[in-house]
Coordinates of C-alpha atoms in Angstrom, one line a residue:
Chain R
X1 CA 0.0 0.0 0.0
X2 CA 1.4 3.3 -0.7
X3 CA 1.7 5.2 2.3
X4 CA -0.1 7.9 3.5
X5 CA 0.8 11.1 4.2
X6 CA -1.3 13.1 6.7
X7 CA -1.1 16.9 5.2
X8 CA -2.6 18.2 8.5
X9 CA -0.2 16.4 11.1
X10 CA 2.7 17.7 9.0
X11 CA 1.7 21.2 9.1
X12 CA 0.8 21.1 12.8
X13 CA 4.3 19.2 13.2
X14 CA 6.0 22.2 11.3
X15 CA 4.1 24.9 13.6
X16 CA 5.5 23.0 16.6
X17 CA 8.8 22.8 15.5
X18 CA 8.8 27.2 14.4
X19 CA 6.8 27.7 17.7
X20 CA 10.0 25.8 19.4
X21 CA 12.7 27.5 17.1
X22 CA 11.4 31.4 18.1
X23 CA 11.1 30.5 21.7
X24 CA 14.8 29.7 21.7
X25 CA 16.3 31.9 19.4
X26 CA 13.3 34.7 18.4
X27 CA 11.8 35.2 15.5
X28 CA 15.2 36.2 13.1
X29 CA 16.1 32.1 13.5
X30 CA 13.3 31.3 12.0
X31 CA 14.3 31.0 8.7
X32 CA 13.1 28.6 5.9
X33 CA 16.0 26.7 6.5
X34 CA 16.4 26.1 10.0
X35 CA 12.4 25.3 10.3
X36 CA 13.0 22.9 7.6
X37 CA 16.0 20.7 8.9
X38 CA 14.1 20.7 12.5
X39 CA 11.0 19.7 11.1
X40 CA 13.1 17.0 9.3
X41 CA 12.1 17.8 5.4
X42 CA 14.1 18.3 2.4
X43 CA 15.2 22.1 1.9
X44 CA 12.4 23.6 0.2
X45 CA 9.7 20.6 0.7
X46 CA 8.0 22.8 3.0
X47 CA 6.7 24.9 0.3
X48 CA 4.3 21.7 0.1
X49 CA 2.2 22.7 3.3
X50 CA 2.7 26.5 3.6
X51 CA 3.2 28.7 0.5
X52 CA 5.8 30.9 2.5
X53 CA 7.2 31.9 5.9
X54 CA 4.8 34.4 6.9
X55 CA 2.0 31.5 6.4
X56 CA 4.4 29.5 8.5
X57 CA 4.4 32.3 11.2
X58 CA 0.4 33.2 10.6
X59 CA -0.2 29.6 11.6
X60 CA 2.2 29.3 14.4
X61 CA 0.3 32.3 16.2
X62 CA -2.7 31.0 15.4
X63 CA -2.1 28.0 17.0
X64 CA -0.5 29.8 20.1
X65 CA -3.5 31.6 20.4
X66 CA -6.0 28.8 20.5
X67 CA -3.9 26.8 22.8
X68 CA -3.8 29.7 25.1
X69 CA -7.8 30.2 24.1
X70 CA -8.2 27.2 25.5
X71 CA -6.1 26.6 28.2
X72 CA -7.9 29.2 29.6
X73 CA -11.5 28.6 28.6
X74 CA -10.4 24.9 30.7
X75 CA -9.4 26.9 33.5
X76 CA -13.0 29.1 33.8
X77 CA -14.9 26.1 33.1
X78 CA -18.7 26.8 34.3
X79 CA -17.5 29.6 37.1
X80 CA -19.1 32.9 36.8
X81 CA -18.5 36.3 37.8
X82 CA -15.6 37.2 39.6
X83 CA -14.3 33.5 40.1
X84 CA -14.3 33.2 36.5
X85 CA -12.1 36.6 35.8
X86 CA -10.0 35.2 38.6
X87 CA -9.6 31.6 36.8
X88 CA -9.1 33.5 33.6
X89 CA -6.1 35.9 34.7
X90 CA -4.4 33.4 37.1
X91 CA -4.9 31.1 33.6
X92 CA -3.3 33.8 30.9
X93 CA -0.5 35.7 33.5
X94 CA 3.3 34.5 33.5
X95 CA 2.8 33.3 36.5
X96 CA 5.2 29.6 36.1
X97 CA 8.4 29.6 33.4
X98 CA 6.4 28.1 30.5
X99 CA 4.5 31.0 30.3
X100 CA 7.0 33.2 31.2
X101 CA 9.4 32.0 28.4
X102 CA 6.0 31.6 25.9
X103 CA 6.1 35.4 26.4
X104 CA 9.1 36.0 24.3
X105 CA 7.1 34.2 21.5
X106 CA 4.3 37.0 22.4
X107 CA 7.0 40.0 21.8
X108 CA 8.7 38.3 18.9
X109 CA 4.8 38.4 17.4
X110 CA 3.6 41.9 18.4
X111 CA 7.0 42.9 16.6
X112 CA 6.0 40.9 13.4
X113 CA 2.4 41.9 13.6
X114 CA 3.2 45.6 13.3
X115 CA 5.0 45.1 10.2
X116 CA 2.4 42.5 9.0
X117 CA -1.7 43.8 9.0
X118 CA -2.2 40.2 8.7
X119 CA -0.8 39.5 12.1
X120 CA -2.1 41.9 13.5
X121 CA -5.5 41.4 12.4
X122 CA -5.2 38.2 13.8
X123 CA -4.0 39.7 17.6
X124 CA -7.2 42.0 17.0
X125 CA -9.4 39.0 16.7
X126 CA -8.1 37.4 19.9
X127 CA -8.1 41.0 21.7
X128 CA -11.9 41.2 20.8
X129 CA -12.8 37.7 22.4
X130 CA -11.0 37.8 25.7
X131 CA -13.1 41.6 25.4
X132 CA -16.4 40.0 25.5
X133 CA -15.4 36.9 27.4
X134 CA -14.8 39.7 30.6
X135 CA -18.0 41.5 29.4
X136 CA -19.8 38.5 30.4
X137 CA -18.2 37.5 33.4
X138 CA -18.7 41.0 34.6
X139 CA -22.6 40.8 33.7
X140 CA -22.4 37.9 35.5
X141 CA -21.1 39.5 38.4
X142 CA -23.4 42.0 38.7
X143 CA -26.5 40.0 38.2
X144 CA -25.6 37.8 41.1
X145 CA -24.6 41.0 42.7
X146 CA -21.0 40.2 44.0
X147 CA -19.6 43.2 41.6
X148 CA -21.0 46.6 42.7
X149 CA -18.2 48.9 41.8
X150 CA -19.0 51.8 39.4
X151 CA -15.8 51.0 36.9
X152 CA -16.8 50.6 33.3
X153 CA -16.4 47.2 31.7
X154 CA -14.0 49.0 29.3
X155 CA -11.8 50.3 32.6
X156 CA -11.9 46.5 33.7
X157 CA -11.1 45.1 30.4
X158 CA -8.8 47.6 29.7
X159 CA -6.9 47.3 33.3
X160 CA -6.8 43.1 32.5
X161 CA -5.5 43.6 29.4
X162 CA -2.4 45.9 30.5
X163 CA -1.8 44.0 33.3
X164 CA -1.8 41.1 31.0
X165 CA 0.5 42.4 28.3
X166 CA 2.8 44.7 30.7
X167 CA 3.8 41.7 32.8
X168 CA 4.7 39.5 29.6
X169 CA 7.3 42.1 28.4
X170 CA 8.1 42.6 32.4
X171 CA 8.3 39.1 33.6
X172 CA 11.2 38.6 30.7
X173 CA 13.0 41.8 30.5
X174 CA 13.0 43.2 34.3
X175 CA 11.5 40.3 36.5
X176 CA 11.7 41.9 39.4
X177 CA 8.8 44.6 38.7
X178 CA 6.6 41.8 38.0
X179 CA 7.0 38.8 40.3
X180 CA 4.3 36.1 40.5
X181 CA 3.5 37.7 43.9
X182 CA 3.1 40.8 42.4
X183 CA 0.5 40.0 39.4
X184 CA -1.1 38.3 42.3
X185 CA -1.0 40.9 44.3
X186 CA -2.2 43.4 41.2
X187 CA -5.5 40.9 40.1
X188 CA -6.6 40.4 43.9
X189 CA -6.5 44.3 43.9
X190 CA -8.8 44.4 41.0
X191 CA -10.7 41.9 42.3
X192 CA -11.6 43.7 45.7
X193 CA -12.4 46.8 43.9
X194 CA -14.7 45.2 41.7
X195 CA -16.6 44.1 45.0
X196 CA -16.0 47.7 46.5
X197 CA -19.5 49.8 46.4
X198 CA -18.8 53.2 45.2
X199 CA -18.3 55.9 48.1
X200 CA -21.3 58.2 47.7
X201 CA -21.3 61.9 47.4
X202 CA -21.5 63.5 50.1
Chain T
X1 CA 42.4 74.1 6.0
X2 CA 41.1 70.8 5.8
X3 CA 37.3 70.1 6.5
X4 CA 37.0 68.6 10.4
X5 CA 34.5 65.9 10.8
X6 CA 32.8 66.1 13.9
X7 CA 32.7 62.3 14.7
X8 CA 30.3 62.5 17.8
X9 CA 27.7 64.6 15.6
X10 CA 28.2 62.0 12.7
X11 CA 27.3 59.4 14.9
X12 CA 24.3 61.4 16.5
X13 CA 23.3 61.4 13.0
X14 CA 23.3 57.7 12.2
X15 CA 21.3 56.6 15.8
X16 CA 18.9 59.8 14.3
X17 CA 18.8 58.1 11.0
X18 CA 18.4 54.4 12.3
X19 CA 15.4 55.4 14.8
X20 CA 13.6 57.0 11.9
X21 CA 14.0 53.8 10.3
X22 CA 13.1 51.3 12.9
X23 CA 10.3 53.6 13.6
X24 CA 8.8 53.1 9.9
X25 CA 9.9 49.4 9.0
X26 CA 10.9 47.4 12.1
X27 CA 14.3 46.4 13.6
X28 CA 14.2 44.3 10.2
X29 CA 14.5 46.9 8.2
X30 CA 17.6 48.6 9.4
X31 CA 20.4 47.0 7.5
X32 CA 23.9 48.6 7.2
X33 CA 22.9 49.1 3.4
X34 CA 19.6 51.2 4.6
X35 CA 21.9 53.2 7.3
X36 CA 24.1 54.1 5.1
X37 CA 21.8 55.0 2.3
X38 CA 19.6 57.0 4.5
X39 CA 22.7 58.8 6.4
X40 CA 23.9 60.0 3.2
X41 CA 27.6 57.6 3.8
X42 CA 28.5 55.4 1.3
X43 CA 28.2 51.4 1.7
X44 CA 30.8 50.6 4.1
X45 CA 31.6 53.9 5.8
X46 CA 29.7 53.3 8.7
X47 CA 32.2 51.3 10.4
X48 CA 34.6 54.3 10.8
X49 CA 31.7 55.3 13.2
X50 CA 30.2 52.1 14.2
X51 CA 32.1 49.1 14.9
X52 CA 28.9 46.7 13.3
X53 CA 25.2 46.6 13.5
X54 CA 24.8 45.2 17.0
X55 CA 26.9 48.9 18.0
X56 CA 24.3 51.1 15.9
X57 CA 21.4 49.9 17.5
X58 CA 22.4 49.5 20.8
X59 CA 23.6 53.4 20.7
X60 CA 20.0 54.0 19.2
X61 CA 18.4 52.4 21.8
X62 CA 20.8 54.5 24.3
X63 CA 19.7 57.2 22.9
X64 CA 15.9 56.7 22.6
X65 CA 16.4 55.9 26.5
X66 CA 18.1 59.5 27.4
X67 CA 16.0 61.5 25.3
X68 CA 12.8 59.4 27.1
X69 CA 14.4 60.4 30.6
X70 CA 15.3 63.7 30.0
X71 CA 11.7 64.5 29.0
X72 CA 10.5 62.4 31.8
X73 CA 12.6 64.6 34.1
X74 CA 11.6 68.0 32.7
X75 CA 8.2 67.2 32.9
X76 CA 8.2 66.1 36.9
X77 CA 11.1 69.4 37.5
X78 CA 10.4 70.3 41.5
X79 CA 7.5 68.1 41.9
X80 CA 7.2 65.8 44.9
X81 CA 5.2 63.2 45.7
X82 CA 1.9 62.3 44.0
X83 CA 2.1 65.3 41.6
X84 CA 5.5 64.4 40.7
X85 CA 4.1 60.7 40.2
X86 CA 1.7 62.1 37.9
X87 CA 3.9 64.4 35.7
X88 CA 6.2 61.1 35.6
X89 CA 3.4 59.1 34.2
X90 CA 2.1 61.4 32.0
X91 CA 5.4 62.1 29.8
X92 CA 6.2 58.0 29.7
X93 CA 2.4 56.9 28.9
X94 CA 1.7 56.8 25.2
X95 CA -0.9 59.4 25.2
X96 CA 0.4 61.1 21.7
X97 CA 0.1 60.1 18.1
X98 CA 4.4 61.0 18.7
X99 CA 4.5 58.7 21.5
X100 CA 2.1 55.9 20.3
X101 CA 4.7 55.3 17.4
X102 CA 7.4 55.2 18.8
X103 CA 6.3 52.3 21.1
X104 CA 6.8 50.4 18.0
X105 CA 10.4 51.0 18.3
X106 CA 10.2 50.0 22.2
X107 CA 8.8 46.5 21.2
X108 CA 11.5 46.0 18.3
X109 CA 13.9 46.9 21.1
X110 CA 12.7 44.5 23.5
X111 CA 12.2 42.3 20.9
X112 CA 16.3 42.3 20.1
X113 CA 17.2 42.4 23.8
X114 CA 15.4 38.9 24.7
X115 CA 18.4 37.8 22.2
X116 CA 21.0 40.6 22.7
X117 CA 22.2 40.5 26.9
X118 CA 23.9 43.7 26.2
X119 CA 21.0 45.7 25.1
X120 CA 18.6 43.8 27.9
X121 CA 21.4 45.0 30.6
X122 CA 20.7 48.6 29.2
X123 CA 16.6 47.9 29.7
X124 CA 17.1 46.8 33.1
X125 CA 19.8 49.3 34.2
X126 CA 16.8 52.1 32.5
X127 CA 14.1 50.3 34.8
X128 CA 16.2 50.3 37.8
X129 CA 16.5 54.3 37.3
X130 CA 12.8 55.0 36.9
X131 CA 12.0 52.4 40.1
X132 CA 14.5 54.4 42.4
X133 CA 12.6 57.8 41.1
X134 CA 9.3 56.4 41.9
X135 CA 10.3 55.1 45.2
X136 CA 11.8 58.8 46.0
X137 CA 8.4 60.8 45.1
X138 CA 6.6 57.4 47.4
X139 CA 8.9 58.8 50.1
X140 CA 8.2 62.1 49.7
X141 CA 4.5 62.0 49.5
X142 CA 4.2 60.2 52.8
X143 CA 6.5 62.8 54.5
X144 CA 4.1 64.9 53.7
X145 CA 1.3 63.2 54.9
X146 CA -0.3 63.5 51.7
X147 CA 0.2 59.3 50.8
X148 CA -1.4 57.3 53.0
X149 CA -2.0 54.0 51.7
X150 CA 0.0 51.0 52.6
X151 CA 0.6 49.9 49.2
X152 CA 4.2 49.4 49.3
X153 CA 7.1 50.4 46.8
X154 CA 6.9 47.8 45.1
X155 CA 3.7 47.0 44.5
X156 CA 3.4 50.8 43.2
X157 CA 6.2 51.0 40.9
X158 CA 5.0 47.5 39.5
X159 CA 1.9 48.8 38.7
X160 CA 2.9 51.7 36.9
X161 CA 5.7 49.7 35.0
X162 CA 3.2 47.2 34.0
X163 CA 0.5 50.2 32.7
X164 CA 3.2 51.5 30.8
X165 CA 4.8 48.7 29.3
X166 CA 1.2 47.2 28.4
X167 CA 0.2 50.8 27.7
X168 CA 3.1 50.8 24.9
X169 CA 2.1 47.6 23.0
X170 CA -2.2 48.1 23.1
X171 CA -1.9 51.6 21.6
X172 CA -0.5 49.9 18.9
X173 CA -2.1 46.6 18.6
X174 CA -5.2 47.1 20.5
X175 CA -6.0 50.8 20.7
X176 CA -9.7 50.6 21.8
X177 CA -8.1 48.8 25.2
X178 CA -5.9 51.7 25.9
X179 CA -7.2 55.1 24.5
X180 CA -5.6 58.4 26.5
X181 CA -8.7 58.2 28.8
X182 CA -8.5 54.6 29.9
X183 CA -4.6 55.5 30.4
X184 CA -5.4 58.2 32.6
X185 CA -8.4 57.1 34.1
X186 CA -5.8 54.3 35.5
X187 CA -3.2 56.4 36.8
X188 CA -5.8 58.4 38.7
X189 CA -7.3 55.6 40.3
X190 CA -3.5 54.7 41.3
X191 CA -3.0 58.1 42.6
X192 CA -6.3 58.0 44.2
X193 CA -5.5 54.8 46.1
X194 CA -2.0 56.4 47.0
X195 CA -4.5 58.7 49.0
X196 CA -6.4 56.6 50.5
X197 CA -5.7 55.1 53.9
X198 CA -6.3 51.5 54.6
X199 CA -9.6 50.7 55.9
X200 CA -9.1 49.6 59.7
X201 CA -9.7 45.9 60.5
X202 CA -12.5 45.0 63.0

């Protein structure tokens, strides 16, 4: 029988290997070549699953970003308000050294995507659901009325997000401005003030 | 009499030059070739200035750090405490079209240093500076009785490095998560908490 090759299990294996080659040596070692002899083909047999690098690198961060999609969907499970934002943050922060070296994969893309609208369209997307996902944990919250602070979901969203992205670049390049205790430290305090009433006018 | 070359301006122009192109293309597109080109020297000439490549851009990056503190000092001048906080912030946060761009040359930056030690020793040597100024306003605000909080240093200083740094990436990437009002709106809830004392336990 002639064998079979499996087209998808070959790209996915080639997305591992680039995903592996940029989180040891950024994104400039991830030539053609070098992604090629890792992944064990022939020089230039990779034009066979992916027309060119930047398909190779538009998959790779797709991928990323479903894993982490995922991971963190896994870790929210059916918890609601502000246990799921909790489960969420604690889920997508560098808090371990996977995800603090995975973060150099996350700067070697956000320097790719803004040379590369395609990339960056692709961040966008991802952006916009973690958006909404906090939208609805924060409905949540204040339907069961645990969350009866006066911030704006965009102040919440937006505060996440920095957090988020700010201790990525931090947890790398100057560790000590944003230890595990301290992203702790920052979410718990977002967390209270979520559950804070407003002080009322006097 | 013989024309004199004034090396240090010729190599203010280059790390001139090369900013204006990392700030247009990415870190990728500032080649010797494109230096050179753009600087007016012919191919080659650069290295009576520059011993290579890694040299330009880590004088660049130098260079983009002085002129960032300079202005950060001007703006805070005599200020103490929390207004000195806030004038810090202000002139670091990307809350210009100027400043929004050229956070796309901070993430090509910190994109080289997770692969250059030199240029991440210069990051963290920058980050040390701007923790010790914070920590100094911290200290003055509470001699004054005006910062009341017991946040401490560190949790402070992380938060603003982590607004910033996250601040610097979103504007570009993500803009509706970091707009100048969500920016501010952040650092005045920081300075606001500064102010507050901790409620007594029961």
């Amino acid at each position: 029988m002639p064998k079979v090759i499996d087209h998808d299990e070959r790209r996915r294996h080639i997305v591992d290997v680039t995903w592996q080659i940029i989180l040891e040596g950024g994104m400039e070692t991830a030539t053609m070549r070098e992604i090629a002899a890792r992944a064990g083909f022939a020089n230039g047999a990779l034009k066979h699953y992916f027309p060119g690098k930047d398909d190779i690198i538009r998959a790779t961060y797709d991928s990323a970003l479903a894993t982490m999609t995922q991971f963190v969907l896994d870790a929210v499970g059916d918890k609601r308000g502000i246990e799921a934002i909790r489960a969420h943050c604690l889920a997508a922060l560098p808090l371990d050294d996977f995800s603090v070296s995975a973060g150099r994969v996350q700067v070697a893309f956000w320097n790719s995507a803004l040379g590369n609208p395609d990339l960056a369209t692709f961040f966008s997307r991802h952006m916009q659901e973690w958006r909404e996902s906090i939208a609805r944990y924060l409905a949540e919250g204040r339907a069961d009325g645990e969350i009866v602070s006066d911030l704006s979901d965009d102040e919440v969203i937006s505060r996440i997000m920095l957090l988020n992205t700010g201790a990525n670049v931090l947890a790398l390049l100057a560790p000590e401005t944003s230890t595990r205790e301290l992203q702790i430290a920052h979410l718990e305090a977002l967390l209270s003030d979520l559950a804070t009433a407003p002080v009322p006018a006097v």
